[in-house]
Short mmCIF file of N, CA and C in Angstrom, two decimals:
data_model
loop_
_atom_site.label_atom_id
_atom_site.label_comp_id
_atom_site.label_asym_id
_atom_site.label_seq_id
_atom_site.Cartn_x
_atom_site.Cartn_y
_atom_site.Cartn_z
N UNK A 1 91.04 90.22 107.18
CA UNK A 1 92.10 91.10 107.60
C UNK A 1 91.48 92.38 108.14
N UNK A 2 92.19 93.33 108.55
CA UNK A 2 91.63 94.65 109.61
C UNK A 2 91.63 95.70 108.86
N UNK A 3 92.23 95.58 107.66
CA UNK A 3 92.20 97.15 106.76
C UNK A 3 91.12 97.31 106.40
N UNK A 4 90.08 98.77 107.01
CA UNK A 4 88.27 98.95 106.84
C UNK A 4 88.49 98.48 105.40
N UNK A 5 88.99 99.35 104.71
CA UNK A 5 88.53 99.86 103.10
C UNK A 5 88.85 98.46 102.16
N UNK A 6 90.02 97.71 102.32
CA UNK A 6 90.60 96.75 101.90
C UNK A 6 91.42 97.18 100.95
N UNK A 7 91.54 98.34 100.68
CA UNK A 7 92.57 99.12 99.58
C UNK A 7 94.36 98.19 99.81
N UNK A 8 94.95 98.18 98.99
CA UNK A 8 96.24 97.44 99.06
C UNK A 8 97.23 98.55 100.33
N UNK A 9 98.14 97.89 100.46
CA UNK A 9 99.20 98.91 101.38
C UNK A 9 100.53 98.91 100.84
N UNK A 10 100.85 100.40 100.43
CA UNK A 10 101.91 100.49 99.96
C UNK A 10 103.09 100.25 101.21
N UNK A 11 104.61 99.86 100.94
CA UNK A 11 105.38 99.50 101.20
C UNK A 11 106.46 99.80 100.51
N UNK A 12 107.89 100.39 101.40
CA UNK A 12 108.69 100.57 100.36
C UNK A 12 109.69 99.04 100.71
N UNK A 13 110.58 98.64 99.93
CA UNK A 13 111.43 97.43 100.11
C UNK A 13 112.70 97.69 99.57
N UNK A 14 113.68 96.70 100.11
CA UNK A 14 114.55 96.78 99.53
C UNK A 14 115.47 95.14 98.89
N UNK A 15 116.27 95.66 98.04
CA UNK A 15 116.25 94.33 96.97
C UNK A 15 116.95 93.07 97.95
N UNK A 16 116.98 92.27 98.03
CA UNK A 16 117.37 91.05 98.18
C UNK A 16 116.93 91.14 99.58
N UNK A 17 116.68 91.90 100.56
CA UNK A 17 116.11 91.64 101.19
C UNK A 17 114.35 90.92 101.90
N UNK A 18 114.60 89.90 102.90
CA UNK A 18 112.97 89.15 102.92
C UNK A 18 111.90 89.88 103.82
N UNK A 19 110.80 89.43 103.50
CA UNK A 19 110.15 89.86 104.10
C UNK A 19 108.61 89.34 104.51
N UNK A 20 108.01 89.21 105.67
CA UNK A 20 106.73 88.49 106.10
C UNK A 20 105.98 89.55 105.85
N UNK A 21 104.73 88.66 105.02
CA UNK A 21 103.21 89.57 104.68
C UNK A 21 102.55 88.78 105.93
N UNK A 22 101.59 89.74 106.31
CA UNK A 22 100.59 89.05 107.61
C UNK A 22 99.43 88.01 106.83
N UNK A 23 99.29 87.51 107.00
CA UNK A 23 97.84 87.06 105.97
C UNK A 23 97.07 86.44 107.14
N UNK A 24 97.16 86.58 108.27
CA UNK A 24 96.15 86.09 109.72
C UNK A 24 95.25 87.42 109.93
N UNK A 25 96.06 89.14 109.47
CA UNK A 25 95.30 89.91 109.76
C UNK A 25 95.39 90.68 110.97
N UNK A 26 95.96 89.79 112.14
CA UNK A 26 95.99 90.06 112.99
C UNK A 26 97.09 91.47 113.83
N UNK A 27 98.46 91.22 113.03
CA UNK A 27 99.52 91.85 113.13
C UNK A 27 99.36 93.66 113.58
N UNK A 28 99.63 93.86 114.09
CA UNK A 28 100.12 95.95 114.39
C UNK A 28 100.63 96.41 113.64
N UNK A 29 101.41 95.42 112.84
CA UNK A 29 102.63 95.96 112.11
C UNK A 29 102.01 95.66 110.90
N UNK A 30 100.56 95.43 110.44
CA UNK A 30 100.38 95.54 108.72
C UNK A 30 100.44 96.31 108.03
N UNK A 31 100.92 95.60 107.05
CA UNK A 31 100.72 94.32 106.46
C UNK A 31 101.69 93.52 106.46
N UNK A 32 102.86 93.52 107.18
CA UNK A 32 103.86 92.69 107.61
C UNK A 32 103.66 92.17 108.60
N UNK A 33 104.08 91.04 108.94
CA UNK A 33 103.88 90.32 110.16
C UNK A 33 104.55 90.81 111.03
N UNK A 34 104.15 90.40 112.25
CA UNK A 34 105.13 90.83 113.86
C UNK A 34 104.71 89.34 114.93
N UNK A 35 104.19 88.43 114.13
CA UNK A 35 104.45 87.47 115.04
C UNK A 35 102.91 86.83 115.77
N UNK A 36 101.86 87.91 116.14
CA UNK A 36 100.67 87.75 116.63
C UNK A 36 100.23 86.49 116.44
N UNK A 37 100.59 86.09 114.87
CA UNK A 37 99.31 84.60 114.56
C UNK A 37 100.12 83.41 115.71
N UNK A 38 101.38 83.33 116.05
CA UNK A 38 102.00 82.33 116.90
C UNK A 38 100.89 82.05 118.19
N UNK A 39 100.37 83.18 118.95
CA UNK A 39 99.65 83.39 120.02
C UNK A 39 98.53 83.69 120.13
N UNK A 40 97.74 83.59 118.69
CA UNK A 40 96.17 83.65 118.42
C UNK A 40 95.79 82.13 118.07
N UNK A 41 94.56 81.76 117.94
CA UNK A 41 94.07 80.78 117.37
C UNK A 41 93.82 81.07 115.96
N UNK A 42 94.79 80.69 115.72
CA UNK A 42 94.52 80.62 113.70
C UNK A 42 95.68 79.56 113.10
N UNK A 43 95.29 79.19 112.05
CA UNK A 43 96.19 78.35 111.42
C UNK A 43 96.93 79.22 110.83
N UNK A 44 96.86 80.13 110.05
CA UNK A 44 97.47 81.25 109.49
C UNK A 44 99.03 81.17 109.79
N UNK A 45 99.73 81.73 108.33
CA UNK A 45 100.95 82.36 108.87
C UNK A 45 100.95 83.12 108.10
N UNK A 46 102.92 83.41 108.07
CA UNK A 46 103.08 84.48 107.34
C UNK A 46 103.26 84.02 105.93
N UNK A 47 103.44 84.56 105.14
CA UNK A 47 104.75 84.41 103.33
C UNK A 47 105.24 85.57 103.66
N UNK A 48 106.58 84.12 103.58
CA UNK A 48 107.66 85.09 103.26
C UNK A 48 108.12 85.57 101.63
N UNK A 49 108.50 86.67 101.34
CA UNK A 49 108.94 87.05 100.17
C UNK A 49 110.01 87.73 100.26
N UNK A 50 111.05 87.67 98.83
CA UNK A 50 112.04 88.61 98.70
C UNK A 50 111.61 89.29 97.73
N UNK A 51 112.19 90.51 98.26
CA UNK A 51 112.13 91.63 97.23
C UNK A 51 113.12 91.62 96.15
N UNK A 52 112.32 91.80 94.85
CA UNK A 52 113.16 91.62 93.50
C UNK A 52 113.86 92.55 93.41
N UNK A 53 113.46 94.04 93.36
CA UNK A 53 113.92 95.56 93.37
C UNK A 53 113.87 96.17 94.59
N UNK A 54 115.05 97.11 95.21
CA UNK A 54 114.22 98.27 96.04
C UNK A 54 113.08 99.09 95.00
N UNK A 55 112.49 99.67 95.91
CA UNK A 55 110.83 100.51 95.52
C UNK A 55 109.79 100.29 96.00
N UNK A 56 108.66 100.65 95.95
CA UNK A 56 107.40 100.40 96.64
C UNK A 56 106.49 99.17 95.96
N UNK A 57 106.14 98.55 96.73
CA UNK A 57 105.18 97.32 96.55
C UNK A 57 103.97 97.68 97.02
N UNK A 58 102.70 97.05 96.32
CA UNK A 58 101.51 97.39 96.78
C UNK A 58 101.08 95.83 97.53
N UNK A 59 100.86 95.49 98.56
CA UNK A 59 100.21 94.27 99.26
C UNK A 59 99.23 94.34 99.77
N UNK A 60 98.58 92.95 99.43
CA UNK A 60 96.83 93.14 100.12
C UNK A 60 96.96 93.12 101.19
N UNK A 61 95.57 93.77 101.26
CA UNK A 61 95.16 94.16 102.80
C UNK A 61 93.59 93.51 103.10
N UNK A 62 93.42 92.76 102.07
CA UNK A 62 91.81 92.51 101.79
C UNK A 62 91.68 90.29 102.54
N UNK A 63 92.94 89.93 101.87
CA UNK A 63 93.15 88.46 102.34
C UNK A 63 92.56 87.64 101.14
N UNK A 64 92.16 88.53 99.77
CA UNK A 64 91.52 87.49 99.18
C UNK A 64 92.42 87.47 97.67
N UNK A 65 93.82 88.34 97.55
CA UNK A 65 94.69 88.37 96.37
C UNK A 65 95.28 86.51 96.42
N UNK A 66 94.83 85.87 94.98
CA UNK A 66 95.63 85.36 93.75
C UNK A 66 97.00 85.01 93.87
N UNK A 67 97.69 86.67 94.50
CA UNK A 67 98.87 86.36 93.93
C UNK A 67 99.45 87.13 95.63
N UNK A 68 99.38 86.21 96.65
CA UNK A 68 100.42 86.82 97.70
C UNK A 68 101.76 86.55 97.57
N UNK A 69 102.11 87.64 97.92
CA UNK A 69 101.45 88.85 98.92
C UNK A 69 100.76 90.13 98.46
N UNK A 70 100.76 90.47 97.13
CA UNK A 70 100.82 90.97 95.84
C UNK A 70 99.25 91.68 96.30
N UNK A 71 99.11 92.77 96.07
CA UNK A 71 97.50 93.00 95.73
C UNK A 71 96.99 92.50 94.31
N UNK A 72 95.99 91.71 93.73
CA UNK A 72 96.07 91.66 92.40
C UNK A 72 94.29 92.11 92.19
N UNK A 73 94.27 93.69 92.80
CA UNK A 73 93.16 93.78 92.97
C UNK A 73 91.27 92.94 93.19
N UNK A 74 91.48 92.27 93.62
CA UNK A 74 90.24 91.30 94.73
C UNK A 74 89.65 92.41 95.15
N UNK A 75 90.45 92.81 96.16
CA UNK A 75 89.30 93.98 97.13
C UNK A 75 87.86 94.98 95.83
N UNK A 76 88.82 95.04 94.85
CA UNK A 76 87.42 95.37 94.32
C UNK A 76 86.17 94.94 93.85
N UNK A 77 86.14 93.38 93.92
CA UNK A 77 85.28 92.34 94.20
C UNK A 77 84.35 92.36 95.13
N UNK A 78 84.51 92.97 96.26
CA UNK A 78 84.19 92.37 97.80
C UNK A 78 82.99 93.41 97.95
N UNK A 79 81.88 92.83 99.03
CA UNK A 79 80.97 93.85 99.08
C UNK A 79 81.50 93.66 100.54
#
């Protein structure tokens, strides 16, 4: 994925509403998708998720969380 640091990206959401995590990396709009992986070469897509609560969500930005879309801290793994 394109985030230098790989730190998670906060997000605010709202409840019952869905929503696409990028997990190709590729997207403008990360860490949500906007569609890019359709017109790149990647197998990649999105997950979709609903939001349980409005409030802020933390989502990886690293590509290597456990639990997508979820950060479940990985990036601090990574050299």
């Amino acid at each position: 994925m394109t985030n230098q640091n790989k730190a998670p990206i906060k997000i605010d959401v709202e409840e019952g509403k869905t929503y696409g995590w990028c997990s190709c990396g590729l997207s403008a709009t990360m860490p949500l998708c906007d569609g890019t992986h359709k017109t790149a070469d990647t197998d990649k897509r999105s997950v979709k998720f609903v939001a349980e609560k409005t409030g802020s969500v933390y989502l990886c930005a690293c590509g290597k969380t456990q639990n997508a879309p979820y950060c479940d801290g990985s990036h601090q793994h990574q050299e």
